[in-house]
Coordinates of C-alpha atoms in Angstrom, one line a residue:
Chain A
M5 CA 134.7 119.6 102.4
N6 CA 136.8 116.5 103.7
P7 CA 140.3 116.0 101.6
V8 CA 138.7 112.4 100.1
V9 CA 141.5 110.9 98.4
A10 CA 144.4 111.3 96.0
A11 CA 143.9 112.3 92.5
P12 CA 143.3 109.5 90.3
S13 CA 145.4 108.6 87.2
V14 CA 142.7 109.3 84.8
A15 CA 144.4 107.9 81.5
T16 CA 144.7 104.1 82.9
A17 CA 142.9 101.7 80.9
R18 CA 139.0 101.5 81.9
Q19 CA 138.4 97.5 82.0
P20 CA 138.5 95.7 85.2
A21 CA 140.7 93.4 83.6
S22 CA 143.2 96.5 83.9
V23 CA 142.5 97.8 87.2
D24 CA 145.5 97.1 89.1
A25 CA 145.5 96.1 92.9
A26 CA 146.6 99.7 93.6
L27 CA 143.7 101.3 91.8
E28 CA 141.3 98.8 93.2
R29 CA 142.4 99.7 96.8
E30 CA 142.0 103.7 96.3
L31 CA 138.3 103.0 94.7
A32 CA 137.7 100.8 97.7
D33 CA 138.9 103.2 100.3
F34 CA 137.0 105.7 98.8
V35 CA 133.5 103.5 99.1
A36 CA 134.6 102.7 102.9
M37 CA 135.2 106.5 103.5
E38 CA 132.0 107.1 101.8
A39 CA 130.0 104.9 104.1
A40 CA 132.0 106.2 107.2
L41 CA 130.6 109.7 106.4
L42 CA 127.4 108.5 106.7
D43 CA 127.7 106.8 110.2
A44 CA 129.3 110.1 111.4
G45 CA 126.2 111.9 110.0
R46 CA 128.7 114.1 108.3
Y47 CA 126.0 115.0 105.3
D48 CA 127.3 118.0 103.7
E49 CA 130.9 116.3 103.2
W50 CA 129.0 113.2 101.8
L51 CA 127.1 115.4 99.6
A52 CA 130.1 116.9 98.1
L53 CA 131.1 113.4 97.0
F54 CA 128.7 113.0 94.3
A55 CA 129.0 114.4 90.8
D56 CA 127.0 117.2 89.4
D57 CA 125.0 114.6 87.5
G58 CA 125.1 112.0 90.3
R59 CA 122.3 109.8 91.5
Y60 CA 121.3 107.9 94.4
W61 CA 119.4 104.8 93.8
V62 CA 117.7 102.2 95.5
P63 CA 115.5 100.3 93.0
L64 CA 112.2 98.3 93.8
Q65 CA 113.4 95.3 92.3
G66 CA 117.1 95.3 93.8
A67 CA 119.7 93.8 91.5
A68 CA 117.0 92.7 88.6
Q69 CA 116.2 96.2 87.9
V70 CA 116.8 97.4 84.4
D71 CA 116.4 101.2 84.7
P72 CA 114.7 103.6 87.1
I73 CA 111.9 104.9 84.5
S74 CA 109.9 101.7 83.8
H75 CA 110.1 100.4 87.6
N76 CA 109.6 102.3 90.3
S77 CA 112.5 102.8 93.2
L78 CA 112.5 103.3 97.0
A79 CA 114.7 106.5 96.0
Y80 CA 116.3 107.5 92.9
E81 CA 117.5 111.2 93.4
D82 CA 119.6 113.5 91.9
R83 CA 121.7 116.2 93.9
L84 CA 118.7 118.5 94.1
L85 CA 116.5 116.0 96.0
L86 CA 119.8 114.8 98.2
T87 CA 120.3 118.1 99.1
L88 CA 116.8 118.8 100.0
R89 CA 116.9 115.3 102.6
V90 CA 120.2 116.6 103.8
E91 CA 118.8 120.0 104.6
R92 CA 115.5 118.5 106.4
L93 CA 117.5 116.6 108.7
K94 CA 118.9 120.1 110.1
N95 CA 115.7 121.3 110.4
P96 CA 114.7 121.4 114.0
R97 CA 111.1 120.9 113.1
A98 CA 112.1 117.2 111.5
H99 CA 109.4 116.0 114.0
S100 CA 110.7 112.0 112.9
Q101 CA 114.4 112.7 113.9
Q102 CA 113.4 113.0 117.6
P103 CA 114.9 111.0 118.8
R104 CA 117.6 111.1 116.3
S105 CA 118.1 108.0 114.0
R106 CA 121.4 106.7 114.0
C107 CA 123.1 104.3 111.4
Q108 CA 125.9 101.8 110.8
H109 CA 127.2 100.2 107.6
V110 CA 129.1 97.2 107.6
L111 CA 131.3 96.5 104.2
Q112 CA 132.3 93.5 102.7
R113 CA 135.5 94.4 100.4
S114 CA 134.9 96.0 96.9
I115 CA 135.2 94.5 94.1
A116 CA 136.0 96.5 91.0
V117 CA 133.7 95.1 88.0
E118 CA 132.7 95.4 84.3
S119 CA 130.7 98.4 83.9
T120 CA 126.7 97.8 83.1
D121 CA 127.0 101.5 81.4
A122 CA 129.0 100.7 78.2
A123 CA 129.1 104.9 78.0
A124 CA 130.9 104.9 81.0
D125 CA 134.2 106.9 81.7
G126 CA 134.7 105.6 85.3
Y127 CA 134.9 102.6 87.2
E128 CA 132.4 100.3 88.7
L129 CA 132.7 98.9 92.3
R130 CA 130.2 96.1 93.7
T131 CA 130.6 96.0 97.7
P132 CA 128.1 93.6 99.3
F133 CA 126.8 95.0 102.9
L134 CA 125.0 95.0 106.0
Y135 CA 123.0 98.2 107.3
V136 CA 121.3 99.2 110.3
E137 CA 119.3 102.1 111.0
S138 CA 118.3 102.5 114.8
R139 CA 116.0 104.9 116.4
D140 CA 114.5 104.5 119.6
H141 CA 116.2 101.4 120.1
E142 CA 114.3 100.0 117.2
P143 CA 116.6 98.8 114.6
V144 CA 115.9 98.1 110.7
M145 CA 118.5 95.9 109.2
L146 CA 118.9 95.7 105.4
T147 CA 121.4 93.9 103.4
G148 CA 122.3 93.7 100.0
S149 CA 125.1 95.1 97.5
Y150 CA 126.4 98.2 96.4
R151 CA 127.2 99.4 92.8
H152 CA 129.2 102.6 92.6
V153 CA 130.1 104.3 89.7
L154 CA 132.9 106.5 90.0
V155 CA 134.5 109.2 88.0
A156 CA 137.6 111.6 88.3
V157 CA 136.4 115.0 88.6
D158 CA 138.8 117.7 88.3
G159 CA 141.7 115.7 90.3
A160 CA 139.0 113.9 92.9
W161 CA 137.0 110.9 92.7
K162 CA 133.3 111.7 92.4
I163 CA 130.0 109.5 92.6
R164 CA 127.8 109.3 89.4
L165 CA 125.8 106.5 90.7
K166 CA 125.3 105.1 93.8
R167 CA 123.2 102.2 93.4
V168 CA 121.8 100.5 96.2
D169 CA 120.8 96.7 95.5
L170 CA 118.6 95.4 98.6
L171 CA 118.1 91.6 99.0
D172 CA 114.6 92.1 100.0
A173 CA 113.9 95.7 98.1
D174 CA 110.0 94.7 97.5
R175 CA 109.2 93.5 101.1
S176 CA 107.0 95.7 103.3
L177 CA 109.3 98.1 105.0
P178 CA 109.1 100.6 108.1
A179 CA 110.4 103.9 107.4
I180 CA 114.0 104.2 106.5
Q181 CA 115.2 107.7 107.1
L182 CA 119.1 107.9 106.4
F183 CA 120.8 106.8 103.4
I184 CA 121.6 103.2 103.1
Chain B
M16 CA 79.5 109.1 129.2
E17 CA 81.9 108.2 131.6
A18 CA 85.0 106.8 130.6
G19 CA 85.1 104.3 133.2
A20 CA 82.1 102.5 131.4
V21 CA 83.1 102.4 127.8
T22 CA 86.3 100.9 128.7
G23 CA 84.3 98.0 130.1
L24 CA 84.5 96.5 126.7
A25 CA 87.3 94.1 128.0
A26 CA 85.0 93.2 131.3
P27 CA 83.7 89.7 131.0
A28 CA 80.4 90.7 132.2
L29 CA 80.1 93.2 128.6
R30 CA 81.4 90.2 126.2
G31 CA 78.9 88.6 124.0
G32 CA 75.1 89.6 122.7
A33 CA 73.6 93.0 123.6
G34 CA 75.7 94.0 126.2
L35 CA 78.9 93.9 123.8
R36 CA 77.4 95.6 121.0
S37 CA 76.3 98.5 123.5
A38 CA 79.8 98.7 124.4
V39 CA 80.9 98.9 120.8
R40 CA 78.3 101.7 120.0
A41 CA 79.2 103.7 123.0
L42 CA 82.9 104.1 121.5
V43 CA 81.7 106.6 118.9
E44 CA 80.2 110.0 119.9
E45 CA 78.6 112.3 117.9
D46 CA 82.1 114.6 117.9
R47 CA 84.7 112.4 119.2
V48 CA 86.0 108.7 119.6
H49 CA 87.1 106.3 122.2
R50 CA 90.9 105.3 122.2
D51 CA 90.1 101.9 122.3
L52 CA 89.3 102.2 118.4
Y53 CA 92.6 102.3 118.2
L54 CA 94.3 100.4 121.1
S55 CA 92.0 97.4 121.8
D56 CA 93.3 93.9 120.8
E57 CA 89.8 92.6 121.1
L58 CA 88.3 95.2 119.2
F59 CA 90.6 94.5 116.2
E60 CA 89.7 90.9 116.2
L61 CA 85.9 91.9 116.5
E62 CA 86.7 94.4 113.4
Q63 CA 88.4 91.3 111.6
Q64 CA 85.1 89.1 112.2
H65 CA 82.4 91.4 111.6
F66 CA 83.5 95.0 110.1
F67 CA 85.7 93.6 107.4
A68 CA 82.5 91.2 106.5
T69 CA 79.7 93.5 105.8
T70 CA 82.1 96.2 104.0
W71 CA 83.4 96.0 100.5
S72 CA 87.1 96.2 100.3
Y73 CA 89.3 96.6 97.3
L74 CA 91.1 93.5 96.4
G75 CA 93.3 94.2 93.4
H76 CA 93.0 95.6 89.8
A77 CA 91.9 93.2 87.0
S78 CA 95.4 94.3 84.8
Q79 CA 97.3 92.4 87.5
V80 CA 95.8 89.0 86.2
P81 CA 95.6 89.5 82.3
E82 CA 95.6 86.0 81.2
A83 CA 93.5 83.1 82.2
G84 CA 95.0 81.2 85.2
D85 CA 96.9 84.4 86.5
Y86 CA 96.3 85.0 89.9
L87 CA 96.8 87.3 92.8
T88 CA 96.5 86.7 96.6
V89 CA 95.6 89.1 99.3
E90 CA 94.7 88.5 102.7
I91 CA 91.3 90.5 103.9
G92 CA 89.9 90.4 107.4
G93 CA 92.8 87.7 108.0
R94 CA 91.1 85.4 105.5
P95 CA 93.3 84.4 102.7
L96 CA 92.0 85.0 99.5
V97 CA 92.9 84.4 95.6
M98 CA 91.4 86.1 92.8
V99 CA 91.9 84.4 89.3
R100 CA 91.2 84.7 86.0
Q101 CA 88.9 82.2 84.4
S102 CA 89.3 80.8 81.1
D103 CA 86.1 82.9 79.8
G104 CA 87.8 86.3 80.9
A105 CA 85.9 86.6 84.0
I106 CA 87.2 87.3 87.3
R107 CA 86.4 84.9 90.7
V108 CA 87.7 85.5 94.2
L109 CA 88.0 82.0 96.1
F110 CA 89.0 81.6 99.6
N111 CA 92.7 80.4 99.3
R112 CA 92.6 76.9 100.8
C113 CA 92.4 73.4 99.8
A114 CA 89.0 71.5 100.9
H115 CA 91.0 68.8 102.0
K116 CA 93.3 70.1 105.3
G117 CA 93.3 73.7 104.6
T118 CA 96.8 74.2 102.7
R119 CA 96.8 77.6 100.5
L120 CA 96.9 76.4 97.4
V121 CA 99.1 79.1 95.9
S122 CA 101.3 80.8 98.2
E123 CA 103.2 83.3 96.1
A124 CA 101.7 87.1 95.8
H125 CA 101.0 86.6 92.2
G126 CA 101.5 83.7 89.3
N127 CA 99.8 81.4 87.0
V128 CA 98.1 78.7 88.0
G129 CA 97.8 77.0 84.4
R130 CA 94.7 75.4 83.8
H131 CA 93.9 74.2 87.1
F132 CA 94.7 74.8 90.9
R133 CA 96.5 71.4 92.3
C134 CA 97.4 71.3 96.2
P135 CA 101.1 71.0 96.7
Y136 CA 100.3 68.7 99.6
H137 CA 98.3 66.0 98.2
A138 CA 97.4 66.9 95.2
W139 CA 93.9 67.6 94.9
T140 CA 92.9 69.7 92.0
Y141 CA 90.3 72.5 91.2
R142 CA 89.0 74.1 88.4
L143 CA 90.1 77.8 88.0
D144 CA 86.7 78.5 89.5
G145 CA 87.2 76.4 92.5
T146 CA 84.8 73.4 91.7
P147 CA 86.9 70.2 92.1
M148 CA 88.2 68.0 89.5
G149 CA 90.1 65.0 91.4
V150 CA 91.8 63.6 94.4
P151 CA 94.2 60.6 94.3
L152 CA 93.0 57.2 95.6
K153 CA 89.4 58.0 95.0
A154 CA 88.2 54.7 95.5
G155 CA 88.7 55.3 99.2
Y156 CA 86.0 57.9 99.6
E157 CA 83.4 55.5 98.0
G158 CA 80.6 55.2 100.4
T159 CA 82.2 58.2 102.5
R160 CA 80.4 61.5 103.1
L161 CA 83.0 63.5 101.5
D162 CA 81.0 64.4 98.4
A163 CA 77.6 65.7 100.7
C164 CA 80.0 68.0 102.7
E165 CA 81.7 71.5 102.4
S166 CA 85.4 69.1 101.6
G167 CA 83.6 67.6 98.7
R168 CA 82.5 71.2 97.2
G169 CA 85.9 72.2 96.1
M170 CA 87.5 75.7 97.0
T171 CA 84.7 78.1 98.6
A172 CA 84.1 81.0 95.8
L173 CA 83.2 84.4 97.0
S174 CA 79.6 85.4 96.2
N175 CA 80.0 89.1 96.6
V176 CA 82.8 90.3 94.0
A177 CA 82.3 93.6 92.2
V178 CA 84.4 94.5 89.3
Y179 CA 83.8 98.1 88.9
R180 CA 86.2 99.5 85.7
D181 CA 88.7 96.8 86.5
F182 CA 88.7 97.5 90.3
V183 CA 88.0 94.6 92.2
F184 CA 86.2 94.5 95.6
V185 CA 84.8 91.9 97.8
K186 CA 82.7 91.5 100.7
L187 CA 83.2 88.6 102.8
S188 CA 79.7 88.1 103.9
D189 CA 75.9 88.0 102.6
D190 CA 75.5 90.6 105.2
G191 CA 75.5 94.2 104.6
P192 CA 74.9 96.4 101.6
G193 CA 75.1 95.4 97.8
F194 CA 78.1 97.3 96.2
D195 CA 76.2 100.2 94.4
D196 CA 74.4 100.8 97.6
Y197 CA 77.4 101.0 99.9
F198 CA 79.7 103.1 97.5
G199 CA 77.1 105.3 95.4
D200 CA 78.5 108.5 93.8
V201 CA 82.0 108.2 95.3
L202 CA 82.9 105.9 92.6
R203 CA 82.7 109.1 90.2
A204 CA 86.4 109.0 91.6
L205 CA 87.0 106.1 90.1
D206 CA 85.4 107.1 86.9
N207 CA 87.5 110.4 86.7
M208 CA 90.8 108.5 86.8
V209 CA 89.5 105.8 84.5
D210 CA 88.5 108.8 82.0
R211 CA 91.9 110.2 81.9
S212 CA 92.7 107.3 79.5
P213 CA 91.4 108.0 75.8
E214 CA 91.0 104.3 75.9
G215 CA 89.1 103.9 78.8
R216 CA 91.9 101.6 80.4
L217 CA 94.1 101.6 83.1
R218 CA 97.1 99.2 83.6
I219 CA 99.1 98.6 87.0
D220 CA 102.8 98.8 86.5
G221 CA 106.0 99.6 88.3
G222 CA 105.5 97.7 91.3
C223 CA 104.1 98.3 94.9
L224 CA 105.9 100.4 97.6
R225 CA 104.7 98.7 100.9
N226 CA 104.9 100.6 104.1
V227 CA 104.7 98.8 107.7
I228 CA 103.5 101.3 110.1
R229 CA 103.0 100.6 113.8
C230 CA 99.8 102.4 114.1
N231 CA 96.2 101.6 113.7
W232 CA 94.7 101.2 110.4
K233 CA 91.9 104.4 111.5
I234 CA 94.9 106.8 112.5
Y235 CA 96.3 106.5 108.6
L236 CA 93.1 106.7 107.2
E237 CA 91.5 109.6 108.7
N238 CA 94.8 111.4 108.2
I239 CA 93.9 111.1 104.5
N240 CA 91.4 113.6 105.5
D241 CA 93.2 115.9 107.5
T242 CA 94.2 118.8 105.7
V243 CA 95.1 121.0 108.9
H244 CA 98.3 118.8 109.7
P245 CA 100.4 119.7 106.2
M246 CA 101.7 123.2 107.7
S247 CA 102.9 122.1 111.0
T248 CA 104.0 117.9 110.5
H249 CA 105.4 119.0 107.1
Q250 CA 107.3 122.0 107.7
S251 CA 110.7 120.5 107.8
A252 CA 110.3 119.0 104.5
V253 CA 108.6 122.3 102.7
D254 CA 111.2 124.6 104.3
A255 CA 114.0 122.7 102.7
A256 CA 112.2 122.4 99.3
H257 CA 111.8 126.4 99.5
C258 CA 115.5 127.2 100.6
L259 CA 116.3 125.0 97.6
W260 CA 114.1 126.9 95.1
K261 CA 113.8 130.4 96.4
D262 CA 116.5 131.8 94.3
Q263 CA 114.8 130.8 90.9
P264 CA 112.6 133.2 88.8
A265 CA 108.7 133.1 89.6
D266 CA 108.4 131.6 85.8
A267 CA 111.9 128.7 85.8
P268 CA 110.1 125.7 84.8
K269 CA 109.8 123.3 88.3
P270 CA 111.5 120.0 88.2
M271 CA 108.7 117.4 88.8
A272 CA 109.8 117.0 92.1
M273 CA 109.7 120.3 93.4
E274 CA 106.1 120.7 91.5
Q275 CA 105.0 118.0 93.5
I276 CA 106.7 118.9 96.9
L277 CA 106.3 122.6 97.2
P278 CA 102.3 122.4 97.1
F279 CA 102.5 120.7 100.7
G280 CA 103.1 124.2 102.2
A281 CA 99.9 125.7 101.2
G282 CA 98.2 127.7 104.0
Y283 CA 95.1 126.9 106.1
D284 CA 93.5 129.2 103.7
F285 CA 93.9 126.6 100.8
F286 CA 93.2 123.7 102.5
D287 CA 89.9 125.5 103.7
R288 CA 88.7 126.5 100.0
M289 CA 89.3 123.3 98.4
G290 CA 86.0 121.6 100.0
G291 CA 85.5 118.2 100.7
R292 CA 82.3 116.0 100.4
A293 CA 81.1 113.4 102.8
Y294 CA 79.3 110.3 101.4
P295 CA 77.0 107.8 103.4
N296 CA 79.0 104.6 104.6
G297 CA 82.5 106.4 105.0
H298 CA 83.4 107.3 101.9
S299 CA 84.7 111.3 101.2
V300 CA 86.4 113.1 98.3
L301 CA 88.5 115.9 99.7
G302 CA 89.5 118.8 97.2
I303 CA 86.4 119.0 95.1
H304 CA 87.2 122.0 94.1
F305 CA 91.1 122.2 93.6
S306 CA 93.7 120.1 95.1
I307 CA 97.6 120.3 95.6
H308 CA 97.4 118.3 92.5
S309 CA 95.8 120.9 90.3
G310 CA 98.9 123.0 89.4
Y311 CA 100.5 120.3 87.1
A312 CA 101.9 121.3 84.0
Q313 CA 99.3 121.1 80.9
L314 CA 99.8 118.4 78.2
P315 CA 97.9 119.7 75.1
D316 CA 98.3 117.0 72.8
Y317 CA 97.3 114.3 75.4
E318 CA 94.5 116.7 76.3
A319 CA 93.1 117.1 72.8
A320 CA 93.1 113.5 72.6
L321 CA 90.8 113.2 75.3
R322 CA 88.6 116.1 74.1
D323 CA 88.1 113.3 70.9
V324 CA 86.9 110.9 72.7
H325 CA 84.8 112.4 75.6
G326 CA 84.0 116.6 74.1
A327 CA 85.4 119.6 75.4
E328 CA 82.9 119.6 78.3
R329 CA 83.2 116.2 79.9
T330 CA 87.0 116.7 79.1
A331 CA 87.2 119.8 81.0
E332 CA 85.3 118.2 83.6
I333 CA 87.9 115.5 84.2
L334 CA 90.8 117.0 83.8
Q335 CA 89.7 120.1 86.4
R336 CA 88.8 117.6 89.1
S337 CA 91.8 116.4 90.6
P338 CA 90.9 115.8 94.4
Q339 CA 93.7 115.5 97.1
N340 CA 92.2 112.3 98.0
A341 CA 89.1 109.9 97.8
V342 CA 88.3 107.2 100.1
L343 CA 86.6 104.4 99.4
Y344 CA 86.2 103.5 102.9
P345 CA 87.8 101.4 104.5
S346 CA 90.3 100.0 102.2
L347 CA 91.4 102.3 99.4
A348 CA 92.3 105.9 98.8
V349 CA 92.4 107.2 95.5
K350 CA 94.0 110.2 93.5
G351 CA 92.6 110.9 89.7
S352 CA 95.7 112.8 89.2
P353 CA 98.5 111.7 89.5
Q354 CA 97.3 108.3 88.7
S355 CA 97.8 106.6 92.2
I356 CA 96.1 104.2 94.8
R357 CA 96.6 103.6 98.2
V358 CA 95.3 100.5 99.7
I359 CA 95.4 100.1 103.5
R360 CA 95.6 96.6 105.0
P361 CA 95.0 96.3 109.0
L362 CA 97.5 93.8 110.5
A363 CA 97.0 94.2 113.8
A364 CA 95.6 96.5 116.1
D365 CA 98.7 98.5 116.3
R366 CA 100.3 97.6 112.7
T367 CA 99.1 98.8 109.3
L368 CA 100.4 98.0 105.7
V369 CA 100.2 100.6 103.5
E370 CA 100.4 99.8 99.7
A371 CA 101.3 102.5 97.2
W372 CA 100.5 101.7 93.3
S373 CA 101.0 103.1 90.2
F374 CA 98.7 103.1 87.0
R375 CA 99.7 103.6 83.3
V376 CA 96.8 105.4 81.5
A377 CA 96.4 103.7 78.1
G378 CA 96.7 106.5 75.4
A379 CA 98.2 108.9 77.3
P380 CA 102.0 110.2 77.1
D381 CA 104.5 108.5 79.4
V382 CA 105.0 111.8 81.3
L383 CA 101.7 110.9 83.5
F384 CA 103.3 107.6 84.2
E385 CA 106.4 109.3 85.3
R386 CA 104.5 112.0 87.5
T387 CA 102.8 109.0 89.2
Q388 CA 105.9 107.0 89.9
T389 CA 107.6 110.0 90.9
Y390 CA 104.8 111.4 93.3
N391 CA 104.3 107.9 95.1
R392 CA 108.4 107.6 95.5
L393 CA 108.4 111.2 97.2
V394 CA 105.6 110.5 99.6
F395 CA 104.6 106.9 99.7
S396 CA 108.0 105.1 99.7
P397 CA 109.4 104.1 103.3
M398 CA 112.3 106.4 102.2
S399 CA 110.1 109.5 101.4
V400 CA 111.1 112.6 103.1
V401 CA 107.1 113.6 103.3
A402 CA 106.1 110.3 105.0
H403 CA 108.9 110.1 107.7
D404 CA 107.2 112.9 109.9
D405 CA 103.6 111.3 109.2
V406 CA 104.9 107.8 110.2
H407 CA 106.4 109.4 113.2
L408 CA 103.4 111.1 114.3
F409 CA 100.9 108.0 113.7
E410 CA 103.4 105.9 115.7
S411 CA 103.7 108.7 118.3
I412 CA 99.4 108.6 118.6
Q413 CA 99.5 104.9 119.1
R414 CA 102.0 105.6 121.8
G415 CA 100.4 108.6 123.3
L416 CA 96.9 107.3 123.3
H417 CA 97.9 105.1 126.6
A418 CA 98.2 108.0 128.9
D419 CA 95.5 108.5 131.5
G420 CA 93.4 111.5 132.2
N421 CA 91.7 111.6 128.6
P422 CA 90.7 108.1 126.9
W423 CA 89.1 110.4 124.2
V424 CA 90.0 111.9 120.5
S425 CA 88.7 115.1 119.9
L426 CA 86.9 115.5 116.2
H427 CA 85.1 118.6 117.1
R428 CA 85.8 121.0 114.6
N429 CA 83.1 122.2 112.5
F430 CA 80.8 119.7 114.2
D431 CA 77.2 121.0 113.0
R432 CA 74.2 118.7 114.7
K433 CA 72.7 118.8 110.9
E434 CA 75.2 116.2 109.9
L435 CA 74.1 113.9 111.8
E436 CA 71.0 113.3 109.5
G437 CA 73.5 111.8 107.3
G438 CA 73.3 112.1 103.2
T439 CA 75.9 113.6 101.0
I440 CA 77.2 116.6 102.9
E441 CA 79.8 119.1 101.2
T442 CA 81.7 120.8 103.7
K443 CA 84.8 123.2 103.9
G444 CA 88.3 121.4 103.2
T445 CA 89.3 121.7 106.9
S446 CA 86.5 120.3 108.7
E447 CA 86.9 117.1 110.7
L448 CA 83.2 115.9 109.3
L449 CA 84.9 113.5 106.9
M450 CA 86.7 111.7 109.8
R451 CA 83.4 112.2 111.8
N452 CA 81.6 110.5 108.8
Q453 CA 84.3 107.5 108.8
Y454 CA 83.5 106.7 112.5
R455 CA 79.7 106.7 112.0
A456 CA 80.2 103.9 109.3
W457 CA 82.5 102.4 111.1
A458 CA 80.0 102.0 114.4
K459 CA 77.3 100.8 111.5
S460 CA 79.0 98.6 109.8
M461 CA 80.5 96.9 113.3
L462 CA 77.4 96.7 114.8
Q463 CA 75.4 95.4 111.4
G464 CA 77.9 92.6 111.5
M465 CA 77.8 91.9 115.1
E466 CA 74.1 91.6 115.0
A467 CA 74.0 89.4 112.1
R468 CA 75.9 86.3 113.5

């Protein structure tokens, strides 16, 4: 497993007002590192960043969506389904990966925000992004904002939720094969 | 027939009249079809003009326009349409075009127009049934021929609209068969889904997953009846699912996602035995005995509620019948359980829009809706690991067919000369009859449309 970031100081207060610059920088570094692992195709290490109850969520209504149950999503996956995705990508019979897809995440600075989850025991960050996925020289470009909920587990930051709010989540889309 | 003779479709000498019709007829043989069906831009234009004018297409669901003035816009056969709920509760479908200069009267996917349509360009207004209400500077039209011509008659209403158990279908022209004759007994597939509601009502909910695939629409539609591809096409997704689940005890409750993905790995024998039925006009039901959807967990309270409404016998019949797919050719694929439909919208010879919609079943527990949304997300989302391999292969066919040496697509499996007599035919699940049946219907409706004009 990748030596991610230094152990967080969990005793610090949880409201953004009290997220000091150093902590915000530490959390932002984590988000940047997470995207870099995807760009490098290091999926096992990426998967290890998720908490046991972690979720990867791409709502169909983008930032407007209230929950993953009452409305559908492009993806709403727990560790089991994320693992299935990663294992499939390793399979030589993953036909749609011949040739392989490549991706590039371009991130704007992450900002700590007031958590939308009242019960959250972690920190929430908002990160505007541009995502390009390319295969066979036909790129798909997507843009939007991430909302990461990061929690401290055994001295390391883990992802409880990576929410991908696309600008145009409800438009007609070609296949998106990797992780936005 | 020699391939060279057929590809004369694009030759100027064959354009128009009987020559063109015989060229089109020659593209569909009894056990194979010519690649022009998928590749030709000219043929796509002919389809838009003729095929989609004489066949019944699914437009939308009545639950999408619950209140008077609610509308839904769709393009079928390249024509802009608007379905609108009337003040008396009826549903009408109009061409979405101002009678004046052609502006679309509404440009959102759905919304509410209030009591009337009002053109944003010059403020011509129309009642919800499309009849004209008013124009500014009315005096300027006195003594002109406006009232006597098309532009004075308002928005054109489609005369061939059928609402079957809230599913709205249209036929663009007066040519071709009536609704009941066209669909016949395949409508039982819609009954099966609607009757799963103790209240007899479905409601579209949860949004629509929209996929753009760079392939001809017929490649997608024939794959809906292809039971021989899952073993090889979906091997990577199924292998991964098995790998994650193999250490679980046999009786461990499966997460919904596993319950839905693992059956994709069922073998040839399973798909063979599920059986299929071909109906006249290209329609079909695959999985007439059982399907990959038969093994979902039982829901005793819900089943009891259904028995109260339908009786034990009909309830058993409804619940035991979970076909893999019913195709209401050429625009709609239906699953009774989960309550999911796919709508196929051709965009160009090499581009197709596929929409997946979920239904809420009135009077049924929320878990049914969860099952439907989960299935659509896992299998029909642009991010679906199951669909990725399908989509790759459809797009691969679209490119591979440009090869020289063989301009034909083989549909020979289990061909039986007796099937040429038509009618409703039952067959094994792995037969390509259900695909041949689509192409026979394609040729018939194309020629019907071309002859009528």
